[in-house]
Backbone as JSON Lines, residues from 0, in Angstrom:
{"i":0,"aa":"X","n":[-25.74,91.62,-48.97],"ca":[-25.28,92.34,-47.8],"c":[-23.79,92.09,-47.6]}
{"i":1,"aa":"X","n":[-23.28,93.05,-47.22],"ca":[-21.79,92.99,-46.84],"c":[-21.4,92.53,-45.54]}
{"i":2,"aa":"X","n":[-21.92,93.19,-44.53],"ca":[-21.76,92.59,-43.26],"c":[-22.69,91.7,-42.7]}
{"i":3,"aa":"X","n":[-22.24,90.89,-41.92],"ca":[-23.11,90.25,-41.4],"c":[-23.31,90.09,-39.79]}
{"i":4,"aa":"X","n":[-24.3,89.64,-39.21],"ca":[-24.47,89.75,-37.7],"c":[-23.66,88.06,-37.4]}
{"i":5,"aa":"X","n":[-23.59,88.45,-36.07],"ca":[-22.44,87.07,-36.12],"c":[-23.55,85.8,-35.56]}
{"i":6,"aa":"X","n":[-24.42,86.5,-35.52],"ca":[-25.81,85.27,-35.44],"c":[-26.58,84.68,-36.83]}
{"i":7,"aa":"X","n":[-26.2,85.16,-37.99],"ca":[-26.34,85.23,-39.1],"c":[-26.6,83.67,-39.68]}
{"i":8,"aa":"X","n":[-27.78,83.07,-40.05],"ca":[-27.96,81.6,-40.31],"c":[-28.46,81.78,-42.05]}
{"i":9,"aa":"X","n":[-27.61,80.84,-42.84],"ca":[-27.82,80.81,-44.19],"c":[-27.91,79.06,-44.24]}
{"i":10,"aa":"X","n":[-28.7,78.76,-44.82],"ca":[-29.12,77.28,-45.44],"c":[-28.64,77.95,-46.7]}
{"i":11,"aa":"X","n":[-27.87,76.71,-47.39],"ca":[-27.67,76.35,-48.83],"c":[-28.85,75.16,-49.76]}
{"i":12,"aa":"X","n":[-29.16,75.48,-50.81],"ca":[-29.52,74.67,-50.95],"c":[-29.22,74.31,-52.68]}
{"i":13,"aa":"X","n":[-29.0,72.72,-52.56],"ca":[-28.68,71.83,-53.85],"c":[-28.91,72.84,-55.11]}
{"i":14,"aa":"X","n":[-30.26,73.57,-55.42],"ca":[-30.66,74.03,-56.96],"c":[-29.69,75.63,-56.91]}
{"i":15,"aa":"X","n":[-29.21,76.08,-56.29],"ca":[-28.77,77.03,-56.58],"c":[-29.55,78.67,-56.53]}
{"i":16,"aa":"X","n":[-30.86,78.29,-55.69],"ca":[-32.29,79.3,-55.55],"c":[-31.17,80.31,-54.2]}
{"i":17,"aa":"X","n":[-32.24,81.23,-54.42],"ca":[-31.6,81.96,-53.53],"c":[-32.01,81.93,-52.23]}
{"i":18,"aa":"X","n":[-31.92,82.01,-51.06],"ca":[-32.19,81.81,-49.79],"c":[-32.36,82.22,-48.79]}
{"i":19,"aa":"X","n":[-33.17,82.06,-48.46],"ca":[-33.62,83.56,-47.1],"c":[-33.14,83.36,-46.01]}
{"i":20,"aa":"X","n":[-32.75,84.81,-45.38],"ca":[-32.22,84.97,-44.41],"c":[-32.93,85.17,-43.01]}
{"i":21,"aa":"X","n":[-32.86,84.86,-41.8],"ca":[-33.21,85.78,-40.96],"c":[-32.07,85.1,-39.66]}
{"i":22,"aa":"X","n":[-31.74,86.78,-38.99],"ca":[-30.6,86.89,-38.27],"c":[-31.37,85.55,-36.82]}
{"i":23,"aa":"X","n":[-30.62,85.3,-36.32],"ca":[-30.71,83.77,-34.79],"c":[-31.45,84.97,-33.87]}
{"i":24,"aa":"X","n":[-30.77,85.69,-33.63],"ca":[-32.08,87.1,-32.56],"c":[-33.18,87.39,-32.42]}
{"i":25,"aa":"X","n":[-33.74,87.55,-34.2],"ca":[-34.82,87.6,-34.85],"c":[-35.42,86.13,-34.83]}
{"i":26,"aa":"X","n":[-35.32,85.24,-34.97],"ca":[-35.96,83.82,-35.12],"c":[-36.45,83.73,-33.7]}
{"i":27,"aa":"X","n":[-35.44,83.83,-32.7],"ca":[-35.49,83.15,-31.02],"c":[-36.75,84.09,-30.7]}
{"i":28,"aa":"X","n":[-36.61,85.59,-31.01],"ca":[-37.53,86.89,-30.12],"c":[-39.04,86.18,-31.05]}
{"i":29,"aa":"X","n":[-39.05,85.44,-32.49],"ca":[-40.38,85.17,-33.25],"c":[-40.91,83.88,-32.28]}
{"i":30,"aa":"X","n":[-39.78,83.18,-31.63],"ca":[-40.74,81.9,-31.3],"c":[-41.14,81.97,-29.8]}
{"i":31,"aa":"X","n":[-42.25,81.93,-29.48],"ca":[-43.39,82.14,-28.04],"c":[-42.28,81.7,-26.75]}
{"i":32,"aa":"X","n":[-41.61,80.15,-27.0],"ca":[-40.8,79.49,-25.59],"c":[-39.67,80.53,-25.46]}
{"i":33,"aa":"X","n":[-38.78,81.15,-26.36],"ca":[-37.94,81.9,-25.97],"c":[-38.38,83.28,-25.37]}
{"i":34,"aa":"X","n":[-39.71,83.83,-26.02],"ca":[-39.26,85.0,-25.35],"c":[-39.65,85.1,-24.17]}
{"i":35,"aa":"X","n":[-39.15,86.93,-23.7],"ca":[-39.11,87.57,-22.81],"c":[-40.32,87.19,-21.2]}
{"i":36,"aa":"X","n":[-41.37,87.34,-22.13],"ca":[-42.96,87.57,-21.25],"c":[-43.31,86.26,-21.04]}
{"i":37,"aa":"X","n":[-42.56,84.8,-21.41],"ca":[-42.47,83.93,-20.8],"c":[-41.93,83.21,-19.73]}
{"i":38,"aa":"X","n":[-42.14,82.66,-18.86],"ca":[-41.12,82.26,-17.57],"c":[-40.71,80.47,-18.25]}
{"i":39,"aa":"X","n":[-39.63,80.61,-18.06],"ca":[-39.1,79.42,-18.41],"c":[-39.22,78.21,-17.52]}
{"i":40,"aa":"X","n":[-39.9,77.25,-17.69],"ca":[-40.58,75.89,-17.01],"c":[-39.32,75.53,-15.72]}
{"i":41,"aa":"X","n":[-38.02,75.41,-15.89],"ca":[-37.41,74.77,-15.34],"c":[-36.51,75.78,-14.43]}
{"i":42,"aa":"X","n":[-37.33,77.43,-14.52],"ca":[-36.76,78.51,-13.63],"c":[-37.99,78.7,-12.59]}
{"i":43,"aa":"X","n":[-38.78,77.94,-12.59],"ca":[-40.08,78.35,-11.92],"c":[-39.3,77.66,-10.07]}
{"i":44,"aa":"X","n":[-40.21,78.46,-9.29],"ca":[-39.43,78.09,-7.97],"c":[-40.32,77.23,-6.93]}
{"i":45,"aa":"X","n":[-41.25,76.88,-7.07],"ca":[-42.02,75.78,-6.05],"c":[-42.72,74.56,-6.31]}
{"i":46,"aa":"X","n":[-42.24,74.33,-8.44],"ca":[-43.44,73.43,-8.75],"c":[-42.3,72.08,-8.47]}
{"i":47,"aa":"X","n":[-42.6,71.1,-8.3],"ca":[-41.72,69.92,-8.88],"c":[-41.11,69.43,-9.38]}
{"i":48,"aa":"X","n":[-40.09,68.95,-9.63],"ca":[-39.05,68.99,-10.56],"c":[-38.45,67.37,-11.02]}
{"i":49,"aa":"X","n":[-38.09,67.35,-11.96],"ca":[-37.31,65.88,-11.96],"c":[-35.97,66.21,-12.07]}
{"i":50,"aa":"X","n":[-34.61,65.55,-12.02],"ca":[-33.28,66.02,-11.99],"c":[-32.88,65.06,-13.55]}
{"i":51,"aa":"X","n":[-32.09,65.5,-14.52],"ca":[-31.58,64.65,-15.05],"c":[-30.3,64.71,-15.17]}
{"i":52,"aa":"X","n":[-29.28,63.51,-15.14],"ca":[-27.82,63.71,-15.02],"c":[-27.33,62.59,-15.98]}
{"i":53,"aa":"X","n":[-26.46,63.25,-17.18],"ca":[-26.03,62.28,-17.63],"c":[-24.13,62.48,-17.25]}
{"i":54,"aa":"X","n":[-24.55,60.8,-17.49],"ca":[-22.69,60.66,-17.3],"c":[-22.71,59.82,-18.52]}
{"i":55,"aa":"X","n":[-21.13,60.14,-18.65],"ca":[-20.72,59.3,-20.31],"c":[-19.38,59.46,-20.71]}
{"i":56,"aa":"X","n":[-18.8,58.01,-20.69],"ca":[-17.54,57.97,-20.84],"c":[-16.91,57.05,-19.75]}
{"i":57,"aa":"X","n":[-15.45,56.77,-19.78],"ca":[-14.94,55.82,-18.51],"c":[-15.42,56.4,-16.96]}
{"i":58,"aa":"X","n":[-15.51,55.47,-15.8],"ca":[-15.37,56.13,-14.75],"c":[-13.95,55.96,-14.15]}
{"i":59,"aa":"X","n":[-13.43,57.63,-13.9],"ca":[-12.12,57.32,-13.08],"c":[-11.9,57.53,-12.08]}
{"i":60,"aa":"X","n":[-11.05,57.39,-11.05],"ca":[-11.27,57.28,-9.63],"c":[-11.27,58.2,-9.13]}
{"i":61,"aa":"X","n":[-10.93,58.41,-7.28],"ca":[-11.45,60.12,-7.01],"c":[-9.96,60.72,-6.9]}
{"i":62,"aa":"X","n":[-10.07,62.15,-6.79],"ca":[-8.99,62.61,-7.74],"c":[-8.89,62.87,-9.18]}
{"i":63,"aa":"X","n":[-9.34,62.52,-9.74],"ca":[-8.79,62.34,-10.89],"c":[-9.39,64.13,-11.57]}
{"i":64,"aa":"X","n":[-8.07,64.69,-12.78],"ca":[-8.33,65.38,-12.91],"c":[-8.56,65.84,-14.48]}
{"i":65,"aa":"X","n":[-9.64,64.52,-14.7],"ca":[-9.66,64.43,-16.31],"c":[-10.84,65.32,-16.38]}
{"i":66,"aa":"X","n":[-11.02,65.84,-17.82],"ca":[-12.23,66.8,-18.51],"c":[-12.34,65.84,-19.03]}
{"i":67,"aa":"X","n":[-12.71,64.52,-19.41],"ca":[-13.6,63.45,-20.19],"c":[-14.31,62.88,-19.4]}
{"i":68,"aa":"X","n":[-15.3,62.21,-19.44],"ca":[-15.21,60.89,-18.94],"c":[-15.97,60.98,-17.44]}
{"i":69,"aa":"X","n":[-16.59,60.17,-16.5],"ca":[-16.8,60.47,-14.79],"c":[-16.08,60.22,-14.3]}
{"i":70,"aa":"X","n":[-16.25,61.57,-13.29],"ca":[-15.1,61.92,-12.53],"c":[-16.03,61.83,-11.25]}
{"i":71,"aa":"X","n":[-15.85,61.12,-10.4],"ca":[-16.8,61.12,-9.01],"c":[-17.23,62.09,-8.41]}
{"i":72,"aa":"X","n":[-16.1,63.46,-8.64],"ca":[-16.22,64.7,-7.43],"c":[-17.24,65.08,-8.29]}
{"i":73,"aa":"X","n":[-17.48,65.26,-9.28],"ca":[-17.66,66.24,-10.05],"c":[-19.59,65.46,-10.37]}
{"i":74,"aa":"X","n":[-19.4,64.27,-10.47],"ca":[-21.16,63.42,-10.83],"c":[-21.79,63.55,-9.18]}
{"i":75,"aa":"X","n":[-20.77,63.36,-8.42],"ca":[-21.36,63.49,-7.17],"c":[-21.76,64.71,-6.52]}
{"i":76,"aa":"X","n":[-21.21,65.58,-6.94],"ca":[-21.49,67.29,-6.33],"c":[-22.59,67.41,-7.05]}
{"i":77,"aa":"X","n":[-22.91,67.05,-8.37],"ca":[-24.34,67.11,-9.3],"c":[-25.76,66.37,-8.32]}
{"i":78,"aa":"X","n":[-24.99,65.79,-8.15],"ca":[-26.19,64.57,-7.34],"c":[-26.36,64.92,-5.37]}
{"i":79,"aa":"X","n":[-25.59,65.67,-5.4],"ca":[-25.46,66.02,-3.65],"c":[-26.12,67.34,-4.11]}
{"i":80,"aa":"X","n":[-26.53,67.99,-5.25],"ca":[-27.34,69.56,-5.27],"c":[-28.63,69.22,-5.38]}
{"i":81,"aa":"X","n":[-28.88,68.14,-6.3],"ca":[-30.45,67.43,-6.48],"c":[-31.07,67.21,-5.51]}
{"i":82,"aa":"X","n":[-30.67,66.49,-4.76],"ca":[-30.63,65.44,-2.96],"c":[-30.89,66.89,-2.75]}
{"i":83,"aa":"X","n":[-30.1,68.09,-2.06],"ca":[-30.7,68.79,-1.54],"c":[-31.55,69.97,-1.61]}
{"i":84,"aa":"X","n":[-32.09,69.8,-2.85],"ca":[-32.95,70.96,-3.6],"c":[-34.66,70.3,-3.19]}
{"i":85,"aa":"X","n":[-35.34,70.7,-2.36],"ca":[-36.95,70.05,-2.43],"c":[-37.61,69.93,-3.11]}
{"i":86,"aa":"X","n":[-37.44,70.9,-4.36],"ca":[-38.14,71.15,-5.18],"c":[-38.18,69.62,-6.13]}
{"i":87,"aa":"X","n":[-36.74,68.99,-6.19],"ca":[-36.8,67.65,-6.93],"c":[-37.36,66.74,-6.38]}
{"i":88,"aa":"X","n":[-38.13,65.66,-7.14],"ca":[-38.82,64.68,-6.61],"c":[-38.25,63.63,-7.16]}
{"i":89,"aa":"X","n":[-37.46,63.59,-8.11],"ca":[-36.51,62.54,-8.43],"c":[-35.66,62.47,-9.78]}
{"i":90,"aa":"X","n":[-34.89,61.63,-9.4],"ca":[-33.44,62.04,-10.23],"c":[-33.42,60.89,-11.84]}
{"i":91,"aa":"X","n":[-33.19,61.09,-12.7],"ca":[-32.88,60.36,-13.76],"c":[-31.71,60.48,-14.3]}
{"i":92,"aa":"X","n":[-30.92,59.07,-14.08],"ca":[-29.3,59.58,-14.34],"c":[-29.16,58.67,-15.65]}
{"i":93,"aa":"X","n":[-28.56,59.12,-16.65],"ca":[-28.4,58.17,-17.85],"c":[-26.95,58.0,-17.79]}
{"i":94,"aa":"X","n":[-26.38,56.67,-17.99],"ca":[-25.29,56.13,-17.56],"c":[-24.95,55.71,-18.94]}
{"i":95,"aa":"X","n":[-23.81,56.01,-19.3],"ca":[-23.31,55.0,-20.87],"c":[-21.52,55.18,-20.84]}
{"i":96,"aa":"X","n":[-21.36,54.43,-19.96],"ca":[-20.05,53.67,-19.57],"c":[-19.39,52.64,-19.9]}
{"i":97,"aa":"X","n":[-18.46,52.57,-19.88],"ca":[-17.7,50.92,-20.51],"c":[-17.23,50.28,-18.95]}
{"i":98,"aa":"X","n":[-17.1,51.23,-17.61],"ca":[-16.98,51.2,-16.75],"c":[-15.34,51.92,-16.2]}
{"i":99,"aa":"X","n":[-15.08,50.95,-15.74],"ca":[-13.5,51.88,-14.89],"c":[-13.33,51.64,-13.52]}
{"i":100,"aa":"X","n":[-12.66,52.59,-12.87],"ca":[-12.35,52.77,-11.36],"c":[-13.97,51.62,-10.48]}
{"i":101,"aa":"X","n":[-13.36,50.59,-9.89],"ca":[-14.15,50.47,-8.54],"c":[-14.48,50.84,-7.57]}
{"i":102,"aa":"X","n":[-13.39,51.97,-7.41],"ca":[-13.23,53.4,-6.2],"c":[-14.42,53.79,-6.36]}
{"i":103,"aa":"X","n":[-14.14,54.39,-7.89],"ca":[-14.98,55.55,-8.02],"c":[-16.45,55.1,-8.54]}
{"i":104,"aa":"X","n":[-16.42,54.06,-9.02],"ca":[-17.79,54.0,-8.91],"c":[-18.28,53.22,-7.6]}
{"i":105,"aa":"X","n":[-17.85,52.77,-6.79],"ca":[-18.07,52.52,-5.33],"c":[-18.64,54.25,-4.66]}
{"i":106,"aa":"X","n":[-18.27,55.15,-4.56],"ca":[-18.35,56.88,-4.47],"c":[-19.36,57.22,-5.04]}
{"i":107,"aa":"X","n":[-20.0,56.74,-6.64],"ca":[-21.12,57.16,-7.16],"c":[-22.03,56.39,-6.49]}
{"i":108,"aa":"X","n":[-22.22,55.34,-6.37],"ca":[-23.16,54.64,-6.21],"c":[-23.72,54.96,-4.55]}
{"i":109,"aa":"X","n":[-22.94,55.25,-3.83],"ca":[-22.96,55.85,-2.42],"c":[-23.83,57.04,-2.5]}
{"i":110,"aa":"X","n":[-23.36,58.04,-3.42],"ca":[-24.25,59.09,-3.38],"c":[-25.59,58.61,-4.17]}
{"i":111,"aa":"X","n":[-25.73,58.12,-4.76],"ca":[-26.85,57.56,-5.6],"c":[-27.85,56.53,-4.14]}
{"i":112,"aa":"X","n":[-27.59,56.16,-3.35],"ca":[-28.63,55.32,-2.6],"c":[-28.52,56.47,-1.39]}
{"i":113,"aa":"X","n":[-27.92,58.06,-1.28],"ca":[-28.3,59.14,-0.18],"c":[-29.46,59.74,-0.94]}
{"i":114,"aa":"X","n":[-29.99,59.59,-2.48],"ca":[-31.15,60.45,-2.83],"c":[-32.21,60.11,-2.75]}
């Protein structure tokens, strides 16, 4: 084929055999959890829910206007939507920090004992 779909998945493999194709569209619409006539578990609106939040990387203080790393406004606005959603019954936050700011994790931990 000349063109290809830009969803287009080719495995190589070691012997040099030739290798079948099928376009990412076609695979997702073949498997039952993706499609259509299914409702997706975690779009459903009255059953129970658990929250999970990971943080990862330094924590820096508030203000801060890094894209790496926890940023308080930003773990805490996550955790102030959980807190007020009913549907959650509780939160699982996975933490893998070297640590940082005392501010700011003084700020997380605040919102963490309002849930």
């Amino acid at each position: 084929r000349n063109s290809r779909d830009p969803d287009e998945i080719t495995f190589a493999q070691d012997d040099q055999t030739p290798t079948k194709e099928v376009s990412l569209r076609k695979y997702l619409s073949s498997v039952k959890y993706f499609s259509k006539k299914t409702s997706l578990p975690w779009k459903s609106k009255n059953k129970p829910k658990i929250g999970l939040v990971y943080a990862i990387g330094p924590i820096y203080g508030p203000s801060s206007h890094r894209k790496d790393g926890i940023v308080p406004e930003r773990l805490c606005t996550q955790l102030r939507k959980l807190r007020k959603d009913e549907n959650v019954k509780a939160v699982v936050v996975r933490a893998d920090s070297p640590g940082g700011s005392a501010i700011g994790s003084d700020v997380i931990w605040r919102e963490m004992m309002l849930l």
